[in-house]
Amino acid sequence: MAQDSIMQLKPQLNQSFDWEPMPDGCLLFSQETGQILTVNPTAELILSFCDGENSLDQIYGDISKDIEMPRESFMETIDRFISEKVLLMDPAPAAS
């Protein structure tokens, strides 16, 4: 999948995870698996935009207004959350 197509995907937080704010980020706990993840403030900011409505491109643009983060680091964070099943991705839009 081309990078431009990937950036149009709209991630959504997996609803099996509970989100507990902490002074230096947040704690994510999966009710399904018992998995616990600690998340730093930058990753927490990224997750706060993952509502299924914002594309990866929109999320990156929004967080770039507040913090300096290379796109590669942003995508590594997204990839980690996908592999940990914290984020669910909508399928790529069908070509017309």
CSV table of N, CA, C and O in Angstrom, one decimal:
chain,number,residue,atom,x,y,z
A,1,MET,N,0.9,-1.2,0.0
A,1,MET,CA,0.0,0.0,0.0
A,1,MET,C,0.9,1.2,0.0
A,1,MET,O,1.8,1.3,0.8
A,2,ALA,N,0.6,2.2,-0.8
A,2,ALA,CA,1.4,3.4,-1.0
A,2,ALA,C,1.3,4.2,0.3
A,2,ALA,O,0.3,4.2,1.0
A,3,GLN,N,2.3,5.0,0.6
A,3,GLN,CA,2.4,5.8,1.8
A,3,GLN,C,1.2,6.8,1.9
A,3,GLN,O,0.6,6.9,2.9
A,4,ASP,N,0.8,7.4,0.7
A,4,ASP,CA,-0.3,8.3,0.7
A,4,ASP,C,-1.6,7.6,1.1
A,4,ASP,O,-2.4,8.2,1.8
A,5,SER,N,-1.8,6.4,0.6
A,5,SER,CA,-3.0,5.6,0.9
A,5,SER,C,-3.0,5.3,2.4
A,5,SER,O,-4.1,5.4,3.1
A,6,ILE,N,-1.9,4.9,3.0
A,6,ILE,CA,-1.8,4.6,4.4
A,6,ILE,C,-2.2,5.8,5.2
A,6,ILE,O,-2.9,5.7,6.2
A,7,MET,N,-1.7,6.9,4.8
A,7,MET,CA,-2.0,8.2,5.6
A,7,MET,C,-3.5,8.6,5.6
A,7,MET,O,-3.9,9.4,6.4
A,8,GLN,N,-4.3,7.9,4.7
A,8,GLN,CA,-5.7,8.2,4.7
A,8,GLN,C,-6.5,7.3,5.6
A,8,GLN,O,-7.7,7.5,5.8
A,9,LEU,N,-5.9,6.3,6.1
A,9,LEU,CA,-6.6,5.4,7.0
A,9,LEU,C,-7.0,6.1,8.3
A,9,LEU,O,-6.3,7.0,8.7
A,10,LYS,N,-8.0,5.6,8.9
A,10,LYS,CA,-8.6,6.3,10.1
A,10,LYS,C,-8.5,5.3,11.3
A,10,LYS,O,-9.4,4.5,11.5
A,11,PRO,N,-7.5,5.5,12.1
A,11,PRO,CA,-7.4,4.5,13.3
A,11,PRO,C,-8.4,4.8,14.4
A,11,PRO,O,-8.8,6.0,14.5
A,12,GLN,N,-8.8,3.8,15.1
A,12,GLN,CA,-9.7,3.9,16.2
A,12,GLN,C,-9.2,3.1,17.4
A,12,GLN,O,-8.7,2.0,17.2
A,13,LEU,N,-9.3,3.7,18.6
A,13,LEU,CA,-8.9,3.0,19.8
A,13,LEU,C,-9.7,1.7,20.0
A,13,LEU,O,-10.9,1.8,19.8
A,14,ASN,N,-9.1,0.6,20.2
A,14,ASN,CA,-9.8,-0.7,20.4
A,14,ASN,C,-10.6,-0.5,21.7
A,14,ASN,O,-10.0,-0.2,22.8
A,15,GLN,N,-11.9,-0.7,21.7
A,15,GLN,CA,-12.7,-0.4,22.8
A,15,GLN,C,-12.5,-1.4,24.0
A,15,GLN,O,-13.1,-1.2,25.1
A,16,SER,N,-11.7,-2.5,23.8
A,16,SER,CA,-11.4,-3.4,24.9
A,16,SER,C,-10.4,-2.8,25.8
A,16,SER,O,-10.2,-3.4,26.9
A,17,PHE,N,-9.8,-1.7,25.4
A,17,PHE,CA,-8.8,-1.1,26.3
A,17,PHE,C,-9.4,0.0,27.1
A,17,PHE,O,-10.1,0.9,26.6
A,18,ASP,N,-9.1,0.0,28.4
A,18,ASP,CA,-9.5,1.1,29.3
A,18,ASP,C,-8.3,2.0,29.4
A,18,ASP,O,-7.1,1.6,29.3
A,19,TRP,N,-8.5,3.3,29.5
A,19,TRP,CA,-7.5,4.3,29.5
A,19,TRP,C,-7.5,5.0,30.8
A,19,TRP,O,-8.5,5.6,31.2
A,20,GLU,N,-6.4,5.0,31.5
A,20,GLU,CA,-6.2,5.6,32.8
A,20,GLU,C,-5.1,6.6,32.8
A,20,GLU,O,-3.9,6.3,32.6
A,21,PRO,N,-5.5,7.9,32.9
A,21,PRO,CA,-4.5,9.0,32.9
A,21,PRO,C,-3.5,8.8,34.0
A,21,PRO,O,-3.8,8.4,35.1
A,22,MET,N,-2.2,9.2,33.7
A,22,MET,CA,-1.1,9.2,34.7
A,22,MET,C,-0.4,10.5,34.6
A,22,MET,O,-0.5,11.2,33.5
A,23,PRO,N,0.4,10.9,35.6
A,23,PRO,CA,1.1,12.2,35.5
A,23,PRO,C,2.1,12.3,34.3
A,23,PRO,O,2.3,13.3,33.7
A,24,ASP,N,2.6,11.1,33.8
A,24,ASP,CA,3.6,11.1,32.7
A,24,ASP,C,3.1,10.3,31.5
A,24,ASP,O,3.9,9.6,30.9
A,25,GLY,N,1.8,10.4,31.2
A,25,GLY,CA,1.2,9.7,30.1
A,25,GLY,C,0.0,9.0,30.5
A,25,GLY,O,-0.9,9.6,31.2
A,26,CYS,N,-0.2,7.7,30.1
A,26,CYS,CA,-1.4,7.0,30.5
A,26,CYS,C,-1.1,5.5,30.6
A,26,CYS,O,-0.1,5.0,30.1
A,27,LEU,N,-2.0,4.8,31.2
A,27,LEU,CA,-2.0,3.4,31.3
A,27,LEU,C,-3.1,2.8,30.5
A,27,LEU,O,-4.3,3.2,30.7
A,28,LEU,N,-2.8,1.8,29.7
A,28,LEU,CA,-3.9,1.1,28.9
A,28,LEU,C,-4.0,-0.3,29.4
A,28,LEU,O,-3.0,-1.0,29.6
A,29,PHE,N,-5.2,-0.7,29.6
A,29,PHE,CA,-5.5,-2.1,30.1
A,29,PHE,C,-6.5,-2.7,29.2
A,29,PHE,O,-7.6,-2.2,29.1
A,30,SER,N,-6.2,-3.9,28.7
A,30,SER,CA,-7.1,-4.6,27.8
A,30,SER,C,-8.0,-5.5,28.7
A,30,SER,O,-7.5,-6.4,29.4
A,31,GLN,N,-9.3,-5.3,28.7
A,31,GLN,CA,-10.2,-6.2,29.4
A,31,GLN,C,-10.3,-7.6,28.8
A,31,GLN,O,-10.5,-8.6,29.5
A,32,GLU,N,-10.0,-7.7,27.5
A,32,GLU,CA,-10.0,-9.0,26.9
A,32,GLU,C,-8.8,-9.9,27.2
A,32,GLU,O,-8.9,-11.1,27.4
A,33,THR,N,-7.6,-9.3,27.1
A,33,THR,CA,-6.4,-10.1,27.3
A,33,THR,C,-5.6,-9.9,28.6
A,33,THR,O,-4.7,-10.6,28.9
A,34,GLY,N,-6.0,-8.8,29.3
A,34,GLY,CA,-5.2,-8.5,30.5
A,34,GLY,C,-4.0,-7.8,30.3
A,34,GLY,O,-3.2,-7.5,31.2
A,35,GLN,N,-3.7,-7.4,29.0
A,35,GLN,CA,-2.5,-6.7,28.6
A,35,GLN,C,-2.5,-5.3,29.2
A,35,GLN,O,-3.5,-4.6,29.2
A,36,ILE,N,-1.3,-4.9,29.7
A,36,ILE,CA,-1.2,-3.6,30.3
A,36,ILE,C,0.0,-2.9,29.5
A,36,ILE,O,1.0,-3.5,29.4
A,37,LEU,N,-0.3,-1.7,29.1
A,37,LEU,CA,0.7,-0.9,28.4
A,37,LEU,C,0.8,0.5,29.1
A,37,LEU,O,-0.2,1.1,29.4
A,38,THR,N,2.0,1.0,29.3
A,38,THR,CA,2.2,2.4,29.7
A,38,THR,C,2.6,3.2,28.4
A,38,THR,O,3.3,2.7,27.6
A,39,VAL,N,2.0,4.4,28.4
A,39,VAL,CA,2.2,5.2,27.2
A,39,VAL,C,2.7,6.6,27.6
A,39,VAL,O,2.2,7.2,28.6
A,40,ASN,N,3.7,7.1,26.9
A,40,ASN,CA,4.3,8.4,27.2
A,40,ASN,C,3.3,9.5,26.7
A,40,ASN,O,2.4,9.2,26.0
A,41,PRO,N,3.6,10.7,27.1
A,41,PRO,CA,2.7,11.8,26.8
A,41,PRO,C,2.5,12.0,25.3
A,41,PRO,O,1.4,12.3,24.8
A,42,THR,N,3.6,11.8,24.5
A,42,THR,CA,3.5,12.0,23.0
A,42,THR,C,2.5,10.9,22.4
A,42,THR,O,1.7,11.2,21.6
A,43,ALA,N,2.7,9.7,22.8
A,43,ALA,CA,1.9,8.6,22.3
A,43,ALA,C,0.5,8.8,22.8
A,43,ALA,O,-0.5,8.5,22.1
A,44,GLU,N,0.3,9.3,24.0
A,44,GLU,CA,-1.1,9.6,24.5
A,44,GLU,C,-1.8,10.6,23.7
A,44,GLU,O,-3.0,10.5,23.4
A,45,LEU,N,-1.0,11.7,23.3
A,45,LEU,CA,-1.6,12.7,22.4
A,45,LEU,C,-2.0,12.1,21.1
A,45,LEU,O,-3.1,12.4,20.6
A,46,ILE,N,-1.2,11.2,20.5
A,46,ILE,CA,-1.6,10.6,19.3
A,46,ILE,C,-2.8,9.8,19.5
A,46,ILE,O,-3.8,9.9,18.7
A,47,LEU,N,-2.9,9.0,20.5
A,47,LEU,CA,-4.1,8.2,20.8
A,47,LEU,C,-5.4,9.0,20.9
A,47,LEU,O,-6.5,8.6,20.6
A,48,SER,N,-5.2,10.2,21.5
A,48,SER,CA,-6.4,11.1,21.8
A,48,SER,C,-7.1,11.5,20.5
A,48,SER,O,-8.2,11.8,20.5
A,49,PHE,N,-6.4,11.4,19.3
A,49,PHE,CA,-6.9,11.8,18.0
A,49,PHE,C,-7.5,10.5,17.3
A,49,PHE,O,-8.1,10.7,16.2
A,50,CYS,N,-7.2,9.3,17.8
A,50,CYS,CA,-7.6,8.1,17.1
A,50,CYS,C,-9.1,7.7,17.5
A,50,CYS,O,-9.3,6.9,18.3
A,51,ASP,N,-10.0,8.4,16.8
A,51,ASP,CA,-11.4,8.2,17.1
A,51,ASP,C,-12.2,7.6,15.9
A,51,ASP,O,-13.4,7.5,15.9
A,52,GLY,N,-11.4,7.2,14.9
A,52,GLY,CA,-12.1,6.6,13.7
A,52,GLY,C,-12.6,7.7,12.7
A,52,GLY,O,-13.1,7.4,11.6
A,53,GLU,N,-12.4,8.9,13.1
A,53,GLU,CA,-12.9,10.0,12.2
A,53,GLU,C,-11.7,10.7,11.6
A,53,GLU,O,-11.8,11.3,10.5
A,54,ASN,N,-10.6,10.8,12.3
A,54,ASN,CA,-9.4,11.5,11.8
A,54,ASN,C,-8.5,10.5,11.0
A,54,ASN,O,-8.2,9.4,11.5
A,55,SER,N,-8.0,10.9,9.9
A,55,SER,CA,-7.0,10.1,9.1
A,55,SER,C,-5.6,10.3,9.8
A,55,SER,O,-5.4,11.2,10.5
A,56,LEU,N,-4.7,9.3,9.5
A,56,LEU,CA,-3.4,9.4,10.0
A,56,LEU,C,-2.7,10.7,9.5
A,56,LEU,O,-2.0,11.4,10.3
A,57,ASP,N,-3.0,11.2,8.3
A,57,ASP,CA,-2.5,12.4,7.8
A,57,ASP,C,-3.0,13.6,8.7
A,57,ASP,O,-2.3,14.5,9.1
A,58,GLN,N,-4.3,13.6,9.0
A,58,GLN,CA,-4.9,14.7,9.8
A,58,GLN,C,-4.3,14.6,11.2
A,58,GLN,O,-4.0,15.7,11.8
A,59,ILE,N,-4.1,13.4,11.8
A,59,ILE,CA,-3.6,13.3,13.1
A,59,ILE,C,-2.2,13.8,13.2
A,59,ILE,O,-1.8,14.6,14.1
A,60,TYR,N,-1.4,13.4,12.2
A,60,TYR,CA,0.0,13.9,12.2
A,60,TYR,C,0.1,15.4,12.0
A,60,TYR,O,0.8,16.1,12.7
A,61,GLY,N,-0.8,16.0,11.2
A,61,GLY,CA,-0.8,17.4,11.0
A,61,GLY,C,-1.2,18.1,12.3
A,61,GLY,O,-0.6,19.2,12.7
A,62,ASP,N,-2.2,17.6,13.0
A,62,ASP,CA,-2.7,18.2,14.3
A,62,ASP,C,-1.6,18.1,15.4
A,62,ASP,O,-1.4,19.1,16.1
A,63,ILE,N,-0.9,17.0,15.5
A,63,ILE,CA,0.1,16.9,16.6
A,63,ILE,C,1.3,17.7,16.3
A,63,ILE,O,2.0,18.2,17.2
A,64,SER,N,1.6,17.9,15.0
A,64,SER,CA,2.8,18.6,14.6
A,64,SER,C,2.6,20.1,14.9
A,64,SER,O,3.6,20.8,15.0
A,65,LYS,N,1.4,20.6,15.2
A,65,LYS,CA,1.2,21.9,15.6
A,65,LYS,C,1.7,22.1,17.0
A,65,LYS,O,2.1,23.2,17.4
A,66,ASP,N,1.7,21.1,17.8
A,66,ASP,CA,2.0,21.2,19.3
A,66,ASP,C,3.4,20.6,19.6
A,66,ASP,O,4.1,21.1,20.5
A,67,ILE,N,3.9,19.6,18.8
A,67,ILE,CA,5.2,19.0,19.1
A,67,ILE,C,5.9,18.8,17.8
A,67,ILE,O,5.3,18.6,16.8
A,68,GLU,N,7.2,18.7,17.9
A,68,GLU,CA,8.1,18.4,16.8
A,68,GLU,C,8.3,16.9,16.8
A,68,GLU,O,8.9,16.3,17.8
A,69,MET,N,7.8,16.2,15.8
A,69,MET,CA,7.9,14.7,15.7
A,69,MET,C,8.1,14.3,14.3
A,69,MET,O,7.3,14.6,13.4
A,70,PRO,N,9.2,13.7,13.9
A,70,PRO,CA,9.4,13.2,12.6
A,70,PRO,C,8.3,12.2,12.2
A,70,PRO,O,7.8,11.5,13.0
A,71,ARG,N,7.9,12.3,10.9
A,71,ARG,CA,6.8,11.4,10.4
A,71,ARG,C,7.2,9.9,10.7
A,71,ARG,O,6.3,9.1,11.0
A,72,GLU,N,8.5,9.6,10.5
A,72,GLU,CA,8.9,8.2,10.7
A,72,GLU,C,8.6,7.8,12.2
A,72,GLU,O,8.1,6.7,12.4
A,73,SER,N,8.9,8.6,13.1
A,73,SER,CA,8.6,8.3,14.5
A,73,SER,C,7.1,8.2,14.8
A,73,SER,O,6.7,7.3,15.5
A,74,PHE,N,6.3,9.0,14.2
A,74,PHE,CA,4.9,9.0,14.3
A,74,PHE,C,4.4,7.6,13.8
A,74,PHE,O,3.6,6.9,14.4
A,75,MET,N,4.9,7.2,12.6
A,75,MET,CA,4.4,5.9,12.0
A,75,MET,C,4.9,4.7,12.8
A,75,MET,O,4.2,3.7,12.9
A,76,GLU,N,6.1,4.8,13.4
A,76,GLU,CA,6.6,3.8,14.3
A,76,GLU,C,5.6,3.6,15.5
A,76,GLU,O,5.3,2.5,16.0
A,77,THR,N,5.2,4.7,16.1
A,77,THR,CA,4.2,4.7,17.2
A,77,THR,C,2.9,4.1,16.8
A,77,THR,O,2.4,3.2,17.5
A,78,ILE,N,2.4,4.5,15.6
A,78,ILE,CA,1.2,3.9,15.1
A,78,ILE,C,1.3,2.4,14.8
A,78,ILE,O,0.5,1.6,15.2
A,79,ASP,N,2.5,2.0,14.2
A,79,ASP,CA,2.7,0.6,14.0
A,79,ASP,C,2.8,-0.2,15.3
A,79,ASP,O,2.2,-1.4,15.3
A,80,ARG,N,3.4,0.3,16.3
A,80,ARG,CA,3.4,-0.4,17.6
A,80,ARG,C,2.0,-0.6,18.2
A,80,ARG,O,1.6,-1.6,18.6
A,81,PHE,N,1.2,0.5,18.1
A,81,PHE,CA,-0.2,0.4,18.6
A,81,PHE,C,-1.0,-0.6,17.8
A,81,PHE,O,-1.9,-1.3,18.3
A,82,ILE,N,-0.8,-0.7,16.5
A,82,ILE,CA,-1.5,-1.7,15.7
A,82,ILE,C,-1.0,-3.1,16.1
A,82,ILE,O,-1.9,-4.0,16.2
A,83,SER,N,0.3,-3.3,16.2
A,83,SER,CA,0.8,-4.6,16.5
A,83,SER,C,0.3,-5.1,17.9
A,83,SER,O,0.1,-6.3,18.2
A,84,GLU,N,0.2,-4.1,18.8
A,84,GLU,CA,-0.3,-4.4,20.2
A,84,GLU,C,-1.8,-4.5,20.3
A,84,GLU,O,-2.4,-4.7,21.3
A,85,LYS,N,-2.5,-4.3,19.1
A,85,LYS,CA,-4.0,-4.3,19.0
A,85,LYS,C,-4.6,-3.2,19.8
A,85,LYS,O,-5.8,-3.3,20.2
A,86,VAL,N,-3.9,-2.1,20.1
A,86,VAL,CA,-4.5,-1.0,20.7
A,86,VAL,C,-5.3,-0.2,19.7
A,86,VAL,O,-6.4,0.3,20.1
A,87,LEU,N,-4.8,-0.1,18.5
A,87,LEU,CA,-5.5,0.6,17.4
A,87,LEU,C,-6.1,-0.4,16.4
A,87,LEU,O,-5.4,-1.4,16.1
A,88,LEU,N,-7.3,-0.1,16.0
A,88,LEU,CA,-7.9,-0.8,14.9
A,88,LEU,C,-7.9,0.2,13.7
A,88,LEU,O,-8.2,1.3,13.8
A,89,MET,N,-7.6,-0.4,12.5
A,89,MET,CA,-7.6,0.5,11.3
A,89,MET,C,-8.8,0.1,10.4
A,89,MET,O,-9.1,-1.1,10.2
A,90,ASP,N,-9.4,1.1,9.8
A,90,ASP,CA,-10.4,0.9,8.9
A,90,ASP,C,-9.8,0.4,7.6
A,90,ASP,O,-8.6,0.6,7.4
A,91,PRO,N,-10.5,-0.4,6.8
A,91,PRO,CA,-9.9,-0.8,5.5
A,91,PRO,C,-9.6,0.3,4.6
A,91,PRO,O,-10.3,1.4,4.7
A,92,ALA,N,-8.7,0.2,3.7
A,92,ALA,CA,-8.4,1.2,2.7
A,92,ALA,C,-9.6,1.5,1.8
A,92,ALA,O,-10.3,0.5,1.5
A,93,PRO,N,-9.8,2.7,1.5
A,93,PRO,CA,-10.9,3.0,0.6
A,93,PRO,C,-10.8,2.3,-0.7
A,93,PRO,O,-9.7,2.2,-1.2
A,94,ALA,N,-11.8,1.9,-1.2
A,94,ALA,CA,-11.8,1.2,-2.5
A,94,ALA,C,-11.5,2.1,-3.6
A,94,ALA,O,-11.9,3.3,-3.6
A,95,ALA,N,-10.7,1.7,-4.6
A,95,ALA,CA,-10.4,2.5,-5.8
A,95,ALA,C,-11.6,2.7,-6.6
A,95,ALA,O,-12.4,1.7,-6.8
A,96,SER,N,-11.8,3.9,-7.1
A,96,SER,CA,-13.0,4.1,-8.0
A,96,SER,C,-12.6,4.2,-9.4
A,96,SER,O,-11.6,4.4,-9.8
